[in-house]
Short mmCIF file of C-alpha atoms in Angstrom, two decimals:
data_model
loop_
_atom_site.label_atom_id
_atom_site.label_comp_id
_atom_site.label_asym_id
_atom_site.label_seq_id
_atom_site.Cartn_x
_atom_site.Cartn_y
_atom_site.Cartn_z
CA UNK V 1410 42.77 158.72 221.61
CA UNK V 1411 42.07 156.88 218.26
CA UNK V 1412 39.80 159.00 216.11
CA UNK V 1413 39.86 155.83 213.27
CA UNK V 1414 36.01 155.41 213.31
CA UNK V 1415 34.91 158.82 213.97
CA UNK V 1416 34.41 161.14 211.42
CA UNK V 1417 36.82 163.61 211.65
CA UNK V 1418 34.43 166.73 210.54
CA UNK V 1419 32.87 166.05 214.11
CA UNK V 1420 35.95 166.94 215.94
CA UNK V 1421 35.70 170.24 216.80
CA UNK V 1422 32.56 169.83 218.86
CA UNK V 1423 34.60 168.79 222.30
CA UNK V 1424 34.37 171.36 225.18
CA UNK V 1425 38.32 170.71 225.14
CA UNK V 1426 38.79 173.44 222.50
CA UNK V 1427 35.90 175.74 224.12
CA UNK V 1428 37.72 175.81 227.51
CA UNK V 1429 41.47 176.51 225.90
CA UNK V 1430 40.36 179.45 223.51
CA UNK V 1431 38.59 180.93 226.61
CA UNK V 1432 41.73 180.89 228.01
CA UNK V 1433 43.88 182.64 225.60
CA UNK V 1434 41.53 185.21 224.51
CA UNK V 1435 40.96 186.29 228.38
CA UNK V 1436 44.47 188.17 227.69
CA UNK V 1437 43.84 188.96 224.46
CA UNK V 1438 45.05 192.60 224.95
CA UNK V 1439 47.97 191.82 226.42
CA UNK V 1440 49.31 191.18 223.00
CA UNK V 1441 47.84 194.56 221.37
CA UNK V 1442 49.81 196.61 218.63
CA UNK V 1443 50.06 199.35 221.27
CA UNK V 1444 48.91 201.79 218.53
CA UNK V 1445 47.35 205.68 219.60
CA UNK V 1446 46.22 208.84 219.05
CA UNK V 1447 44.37 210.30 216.47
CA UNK V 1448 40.59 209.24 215.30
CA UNK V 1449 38.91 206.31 217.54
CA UNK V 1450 39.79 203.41 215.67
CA UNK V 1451 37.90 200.22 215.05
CA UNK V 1452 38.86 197.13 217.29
CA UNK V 1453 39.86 193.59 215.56
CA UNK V 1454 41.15 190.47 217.54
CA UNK V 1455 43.20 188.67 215.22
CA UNK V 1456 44.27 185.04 215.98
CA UNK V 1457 47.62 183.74 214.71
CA UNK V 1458 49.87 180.43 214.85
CA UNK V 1459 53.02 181.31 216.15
CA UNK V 1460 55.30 181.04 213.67
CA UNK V 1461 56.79 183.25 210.14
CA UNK V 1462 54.19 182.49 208.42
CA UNK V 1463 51.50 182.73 210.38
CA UNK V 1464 52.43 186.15 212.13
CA UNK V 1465 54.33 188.02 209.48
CA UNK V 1466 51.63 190.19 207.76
CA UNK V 1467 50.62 191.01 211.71
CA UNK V 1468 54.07 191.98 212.61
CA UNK V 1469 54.84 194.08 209.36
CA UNK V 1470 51.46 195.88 210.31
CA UNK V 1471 52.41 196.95 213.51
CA UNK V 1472 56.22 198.14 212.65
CA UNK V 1473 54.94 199.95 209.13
CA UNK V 1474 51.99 201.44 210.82
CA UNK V 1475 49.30 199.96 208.61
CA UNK V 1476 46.78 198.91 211.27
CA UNK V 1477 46.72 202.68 211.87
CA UNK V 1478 46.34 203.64 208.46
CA UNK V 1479 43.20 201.79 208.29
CA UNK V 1480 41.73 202.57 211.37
CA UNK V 1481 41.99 199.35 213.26
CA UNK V 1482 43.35 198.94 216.71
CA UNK V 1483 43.99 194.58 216.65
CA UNK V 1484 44.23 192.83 219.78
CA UNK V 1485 45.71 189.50 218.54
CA UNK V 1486 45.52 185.65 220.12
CA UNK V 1487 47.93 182.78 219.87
CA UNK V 1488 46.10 179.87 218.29
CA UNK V 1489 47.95 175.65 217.54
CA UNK V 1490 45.96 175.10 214.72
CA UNK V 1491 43.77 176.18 212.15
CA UNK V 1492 40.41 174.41 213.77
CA UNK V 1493 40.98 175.38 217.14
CA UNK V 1494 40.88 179.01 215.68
CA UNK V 1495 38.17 178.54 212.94
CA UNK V 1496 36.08 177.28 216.22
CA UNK V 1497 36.86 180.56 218.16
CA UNK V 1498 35.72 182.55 215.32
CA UNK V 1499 32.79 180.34 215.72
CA UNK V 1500 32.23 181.61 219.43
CA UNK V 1501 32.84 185.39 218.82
CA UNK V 1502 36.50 185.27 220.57
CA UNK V 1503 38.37 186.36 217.46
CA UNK V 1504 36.79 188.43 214.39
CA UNK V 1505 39.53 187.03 211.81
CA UNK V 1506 42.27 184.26 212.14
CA UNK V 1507 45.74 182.88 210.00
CA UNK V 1508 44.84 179.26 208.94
CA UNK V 1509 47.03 176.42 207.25
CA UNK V 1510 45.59 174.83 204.49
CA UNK V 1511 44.76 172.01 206.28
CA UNK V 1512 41.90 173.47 207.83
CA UNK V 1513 40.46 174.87 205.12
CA UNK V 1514 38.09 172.10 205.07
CA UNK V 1515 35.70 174.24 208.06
CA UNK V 1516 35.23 177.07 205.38
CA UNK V 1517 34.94 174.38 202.60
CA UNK V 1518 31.80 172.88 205.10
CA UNK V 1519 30.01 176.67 205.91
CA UNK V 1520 31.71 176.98 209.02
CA UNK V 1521 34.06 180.43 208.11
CA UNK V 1522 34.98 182.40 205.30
CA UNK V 1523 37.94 183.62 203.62
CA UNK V 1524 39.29 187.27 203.16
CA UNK V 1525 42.55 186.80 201.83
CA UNK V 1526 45.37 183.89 201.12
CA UNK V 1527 48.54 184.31 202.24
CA UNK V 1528 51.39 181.84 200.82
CA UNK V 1529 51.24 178.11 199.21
CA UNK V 1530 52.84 176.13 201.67
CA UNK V 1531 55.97 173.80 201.49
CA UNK V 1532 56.06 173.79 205.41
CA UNK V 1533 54.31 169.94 206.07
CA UNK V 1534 55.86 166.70 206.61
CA UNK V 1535 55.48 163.24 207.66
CA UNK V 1536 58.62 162.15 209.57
CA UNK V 1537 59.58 159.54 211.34
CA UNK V 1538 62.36 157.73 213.97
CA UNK V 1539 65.80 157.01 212.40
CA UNK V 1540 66.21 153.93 211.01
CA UNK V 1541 62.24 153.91 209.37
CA UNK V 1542 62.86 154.45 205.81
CA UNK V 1543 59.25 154.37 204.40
CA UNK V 1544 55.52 154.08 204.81
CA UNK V 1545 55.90 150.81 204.74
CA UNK V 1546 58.32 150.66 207.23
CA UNK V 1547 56.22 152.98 209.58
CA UNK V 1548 52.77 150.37 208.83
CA UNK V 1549 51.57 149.38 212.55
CA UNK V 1550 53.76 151.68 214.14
CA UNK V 1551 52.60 154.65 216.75
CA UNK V 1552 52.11 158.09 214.28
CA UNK V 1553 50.59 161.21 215.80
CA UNK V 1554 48.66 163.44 214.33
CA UNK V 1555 47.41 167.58 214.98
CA UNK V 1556 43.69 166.47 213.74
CA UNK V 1557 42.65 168.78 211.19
CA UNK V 1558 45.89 170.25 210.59
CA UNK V 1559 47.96 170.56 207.19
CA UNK V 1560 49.90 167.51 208.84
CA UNK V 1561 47.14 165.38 208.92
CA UNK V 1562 45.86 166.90 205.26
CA UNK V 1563 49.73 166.13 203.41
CA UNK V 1564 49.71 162.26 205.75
CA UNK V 1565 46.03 161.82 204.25
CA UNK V 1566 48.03 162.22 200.31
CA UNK V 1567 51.01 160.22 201.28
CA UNK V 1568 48.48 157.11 202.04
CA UNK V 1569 46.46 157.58 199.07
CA UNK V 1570 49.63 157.61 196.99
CA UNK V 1571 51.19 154.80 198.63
CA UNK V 1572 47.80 152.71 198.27
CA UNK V 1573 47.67 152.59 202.29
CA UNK V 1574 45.17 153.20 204.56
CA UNK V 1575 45.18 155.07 208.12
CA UNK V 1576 44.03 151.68 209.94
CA UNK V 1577 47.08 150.54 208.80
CA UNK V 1578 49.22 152.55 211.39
CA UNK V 1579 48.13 153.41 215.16
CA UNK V 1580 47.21 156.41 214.26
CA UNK V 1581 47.55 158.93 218.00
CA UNK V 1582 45.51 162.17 217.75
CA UNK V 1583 47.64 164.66 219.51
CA UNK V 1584 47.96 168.42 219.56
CA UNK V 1585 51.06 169.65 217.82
CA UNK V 1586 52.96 170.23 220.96
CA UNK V 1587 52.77 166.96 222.39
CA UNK V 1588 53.07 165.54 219.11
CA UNK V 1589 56.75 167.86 218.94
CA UNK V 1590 57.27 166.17 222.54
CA UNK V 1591 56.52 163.00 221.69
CA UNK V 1592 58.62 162.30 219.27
CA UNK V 1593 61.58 163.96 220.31
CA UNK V 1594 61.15 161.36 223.82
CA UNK V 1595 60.68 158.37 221.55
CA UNK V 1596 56.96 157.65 222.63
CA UNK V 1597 56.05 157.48 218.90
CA UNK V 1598 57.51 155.66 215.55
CA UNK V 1599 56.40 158.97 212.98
CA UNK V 1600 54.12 162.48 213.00
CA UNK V 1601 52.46 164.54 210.55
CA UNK V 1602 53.65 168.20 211.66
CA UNK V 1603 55.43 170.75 210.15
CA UNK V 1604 58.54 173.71 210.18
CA UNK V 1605 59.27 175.24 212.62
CA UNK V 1606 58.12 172.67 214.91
CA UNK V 1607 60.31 170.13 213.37
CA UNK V 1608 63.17 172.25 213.64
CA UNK V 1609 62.19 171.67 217.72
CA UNK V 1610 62.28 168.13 217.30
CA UNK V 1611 65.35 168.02 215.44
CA UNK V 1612 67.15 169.78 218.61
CA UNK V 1613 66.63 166.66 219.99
CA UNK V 1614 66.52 163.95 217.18
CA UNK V 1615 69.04 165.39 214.20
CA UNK V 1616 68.88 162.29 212.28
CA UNK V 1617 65.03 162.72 212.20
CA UNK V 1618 63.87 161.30 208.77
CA UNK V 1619 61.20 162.98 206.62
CA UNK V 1620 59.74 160.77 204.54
CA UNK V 1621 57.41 163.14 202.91
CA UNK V 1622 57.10 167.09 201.88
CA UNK V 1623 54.22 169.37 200.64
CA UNK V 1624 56.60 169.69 197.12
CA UNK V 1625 56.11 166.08 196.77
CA UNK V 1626 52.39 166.62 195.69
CA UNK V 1627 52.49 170.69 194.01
CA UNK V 1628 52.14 168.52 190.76
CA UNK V 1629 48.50 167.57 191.83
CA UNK V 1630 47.58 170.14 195.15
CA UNK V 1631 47.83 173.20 195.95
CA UNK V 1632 48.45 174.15 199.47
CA UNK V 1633 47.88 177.49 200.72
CA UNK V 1634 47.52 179.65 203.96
CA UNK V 1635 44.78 182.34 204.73
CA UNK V 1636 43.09 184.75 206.81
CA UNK V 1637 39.38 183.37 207.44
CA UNK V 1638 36.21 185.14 209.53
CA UNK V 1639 33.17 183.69 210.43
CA UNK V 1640 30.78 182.68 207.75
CA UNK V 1641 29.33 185.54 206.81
CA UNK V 1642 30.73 188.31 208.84
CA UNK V 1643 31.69 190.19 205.34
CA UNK V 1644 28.42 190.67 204.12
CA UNK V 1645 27.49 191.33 207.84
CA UNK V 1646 30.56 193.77 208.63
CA UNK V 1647 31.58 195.06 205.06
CA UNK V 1648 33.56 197.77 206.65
CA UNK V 1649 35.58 195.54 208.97
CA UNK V 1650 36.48 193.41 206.43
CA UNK V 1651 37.98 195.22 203.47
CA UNK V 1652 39.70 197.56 206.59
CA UNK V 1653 41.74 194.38 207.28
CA UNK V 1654 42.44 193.07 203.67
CA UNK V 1655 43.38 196.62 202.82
CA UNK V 1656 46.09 195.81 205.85
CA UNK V 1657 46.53 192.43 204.83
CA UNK V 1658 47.69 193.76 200.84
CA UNK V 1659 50.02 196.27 202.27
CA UNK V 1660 51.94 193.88 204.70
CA UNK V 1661 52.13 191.49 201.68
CA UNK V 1662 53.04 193.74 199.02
CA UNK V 1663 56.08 194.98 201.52
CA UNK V 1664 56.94 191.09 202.87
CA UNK V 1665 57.56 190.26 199.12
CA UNK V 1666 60.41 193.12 198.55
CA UNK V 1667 61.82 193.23 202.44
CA UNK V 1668 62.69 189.55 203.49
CA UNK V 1669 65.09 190.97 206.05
CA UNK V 1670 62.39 193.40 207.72
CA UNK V 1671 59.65 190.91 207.51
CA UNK V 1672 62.42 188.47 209.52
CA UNK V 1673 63.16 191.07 212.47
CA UNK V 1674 59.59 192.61 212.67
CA UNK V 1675 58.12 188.49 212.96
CA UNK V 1676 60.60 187.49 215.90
CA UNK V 1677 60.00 191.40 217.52
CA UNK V 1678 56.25 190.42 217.18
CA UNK V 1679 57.40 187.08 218.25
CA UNK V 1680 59.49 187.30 221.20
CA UNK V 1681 62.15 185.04 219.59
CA UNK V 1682 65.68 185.17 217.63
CA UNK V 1683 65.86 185.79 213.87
CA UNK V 1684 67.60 182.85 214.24
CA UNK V 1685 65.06 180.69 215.07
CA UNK V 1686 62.45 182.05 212.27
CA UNK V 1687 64.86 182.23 210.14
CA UNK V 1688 64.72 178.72 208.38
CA UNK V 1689 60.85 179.68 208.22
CA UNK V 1690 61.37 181.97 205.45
CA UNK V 1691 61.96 180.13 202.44
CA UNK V 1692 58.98 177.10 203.41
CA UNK V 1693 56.60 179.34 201.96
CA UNK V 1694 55.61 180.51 198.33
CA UNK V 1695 54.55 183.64 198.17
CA UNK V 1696 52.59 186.17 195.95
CA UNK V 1697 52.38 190.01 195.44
CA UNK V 1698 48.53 191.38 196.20
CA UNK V 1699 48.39 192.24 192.27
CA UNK V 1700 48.71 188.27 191.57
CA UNK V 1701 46.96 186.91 193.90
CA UNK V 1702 44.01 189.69 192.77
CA UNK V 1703 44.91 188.33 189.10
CA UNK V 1704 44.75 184.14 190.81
CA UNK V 1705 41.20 185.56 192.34
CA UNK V 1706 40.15 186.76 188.61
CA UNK V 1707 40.98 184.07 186.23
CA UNK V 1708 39.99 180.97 188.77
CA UNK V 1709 43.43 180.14 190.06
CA UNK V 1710 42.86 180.02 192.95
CA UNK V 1711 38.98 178.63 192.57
CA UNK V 1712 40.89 175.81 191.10
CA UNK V 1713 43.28 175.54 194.19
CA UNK V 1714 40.42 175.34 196.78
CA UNK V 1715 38.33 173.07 194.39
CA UNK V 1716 41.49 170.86 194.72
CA UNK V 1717 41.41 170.64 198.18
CA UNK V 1718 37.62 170.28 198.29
CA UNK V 1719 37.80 167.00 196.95
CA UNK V 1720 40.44 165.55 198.76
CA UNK V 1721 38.36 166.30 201.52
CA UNK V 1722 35.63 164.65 200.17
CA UNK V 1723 37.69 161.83 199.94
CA UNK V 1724 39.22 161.88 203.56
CA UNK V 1725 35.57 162.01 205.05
CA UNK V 1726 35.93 165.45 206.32
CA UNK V 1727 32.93 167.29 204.15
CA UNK V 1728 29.97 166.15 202.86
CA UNK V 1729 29.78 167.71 199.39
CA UNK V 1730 32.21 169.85 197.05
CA UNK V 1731 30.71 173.47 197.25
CA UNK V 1732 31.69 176.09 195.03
CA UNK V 1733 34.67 178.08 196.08
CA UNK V 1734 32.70 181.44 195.85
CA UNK V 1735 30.67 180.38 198.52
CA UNK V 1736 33.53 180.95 201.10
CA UNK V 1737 36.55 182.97 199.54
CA UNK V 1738 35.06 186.29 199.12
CA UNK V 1739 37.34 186.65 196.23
CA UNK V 1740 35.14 189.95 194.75
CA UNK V 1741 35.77 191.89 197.75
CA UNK V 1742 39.74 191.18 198.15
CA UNK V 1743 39.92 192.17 194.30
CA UNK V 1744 37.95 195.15 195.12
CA UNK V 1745 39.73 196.16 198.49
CA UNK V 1746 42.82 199.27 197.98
CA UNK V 1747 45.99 198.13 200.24
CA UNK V 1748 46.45 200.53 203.14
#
């Protein structure tokens, strides 16, 4: 499916992604922190991406006891991407979900907010088949693409610098999976994914070549991760919210002086080897609570999202630049005591 000549900010309105989140959240508690006892706490269904990054602060949570401390009692769902998750928020199936940076044009458009950022990203790249050395080399040649995803935001950078255009490739939308699957088969020339997946790929494909990185571009964006709600749900559900920054700060603050912990607890929550997260760790820039509360207070991190904001612009996936106070409730996260 070619997805040239439609405008990408329409792409979540499929029945496709209704049908698959119903799925996953119908055994939502299946993947509960199993915590109990003591005052009735408040429930939270928390959607994640499967990997370090996206499931560490969750993890540490559950192994230091913070969800507890705060009175929460998370049920969490396994999410691909960003948008598929931004849309369950949308439909009540999740109160607050991990996004990549690539979908960070949904809050950017009204469609969720943000609570808290988690890392600056170094995890994207656009890769292709041995022997394809560069864009050019890649020009009319089969690429897939996770719509919406940080893959598709760091391919959308690589063109621009490269003075290229998308119709200038057969551009595949695919979900990361079959992107991972595709690739590693030979059914397409390059991808825009990211680590771990590529780690999958290169199972099958060592020589894989990456022809570009998120550190290619730090110089001129900004790419980071966060935990988003539903527009509004802050003002709506004050209590809610600063109950899972306050988590959120305290799984931070101890994932920035306990690599190793944050490593075991993530492939415990994980049901996988440290081995295989491993690599994860150091794909990721990360921050203590106190600096990204200092980032929130001098505009940092206005500026980061502003950055972002017009690339979108540019890439057709939001109508207008809107400022970032709009949807990172940055007062409240300054505001909020870690658990």
């Amino acid at each position: 499916m070619n997805l040239n000549n439609t405008k990408r900010r329409d792409f979540l309105a499929g029945g496709l992604g209704l049908a698959t989140i119903a799925a996953l959240t119908a055994c939502a508690g299946s993947e509960s922190s199993g915590s109990s006892g003591g005052a009735e706490k408040m429930p939270i269904k928390v959607g994640y991406i499967a990997d370090y990054n996206g499931a560490a602060l969750l993890a540490l949570a559950n192994e230091e006891g913070y969800w507890d401390q705060a009175g929460l009692k998370p049920d969490f769902v396994p999410f691909t991407n960003g948008p598929l998750a931004i849309q369950a928020l949308g439909t009540n199936n999740v109160d607050v979900a991990y996004i990549g940076s690539g979908a960070l044009w949904l809050p950017a458009s009204g469609k969720a907010e943000i609570w808290a950022l988690n890392t600056v990203s170094n995890a994207d790249r656009v890769i292709a088949q041995p022997g394809i050395s560069s864009m050019e080399d890649l020009k009319g040649k089969k690429v897939g693409v996770p719509e919406g995803t940080s893959g598709d935001q760091l391919l959308n950078l690589v063109l621009k610098k490269e003075g290229l255009k998308r119709e200038d490739f057969d551009i595949v939308t695919m979900d990361p999976s079959t992107a991972v699957s595709a690739f590693a088969s030979g059914q397409i020339d390059g991808a825009a994914l990211w680590y771990p997946l590529i780690d999958n790929i290169k199972e099958r494909v060592p020589d894989v070549v990456e022809l570009a990185a998120n550190k290619d571009y730090l110089d001129d964006l900004t790419f980071p991760s966060s935990f988003v709600a539903a527009a509004g749900r802050a003002e709506k559900d004050k209590e809610l919210a600063q109950k899972f920054i306050s988590v959120v700060k305290a799984s931070n603050d101890f994932r920035q002086e306990n690599t190793e912990k944050s490593l075991s607890a993530s492939a415990k929550f994980l049901k996988v080897g440290e081995e295989t997260l491993k690599p994860q760790v150091d794909v990721a820039i990360t921050f203590t609570s106190a600096e990204l509360e200092e980032k929130t207070k001098d505009g940092t991190i206005g500026k980061w999202l502003k950055g972002l904001e017009e690339q979108f612009l540019a890439d057709d996936k939001i109508d207008k630049i809107a400022d970032p106070k709009t949807f990172y409730t940055g007062d409240l996260y300054v505001e909020t005591k870690k658990a």
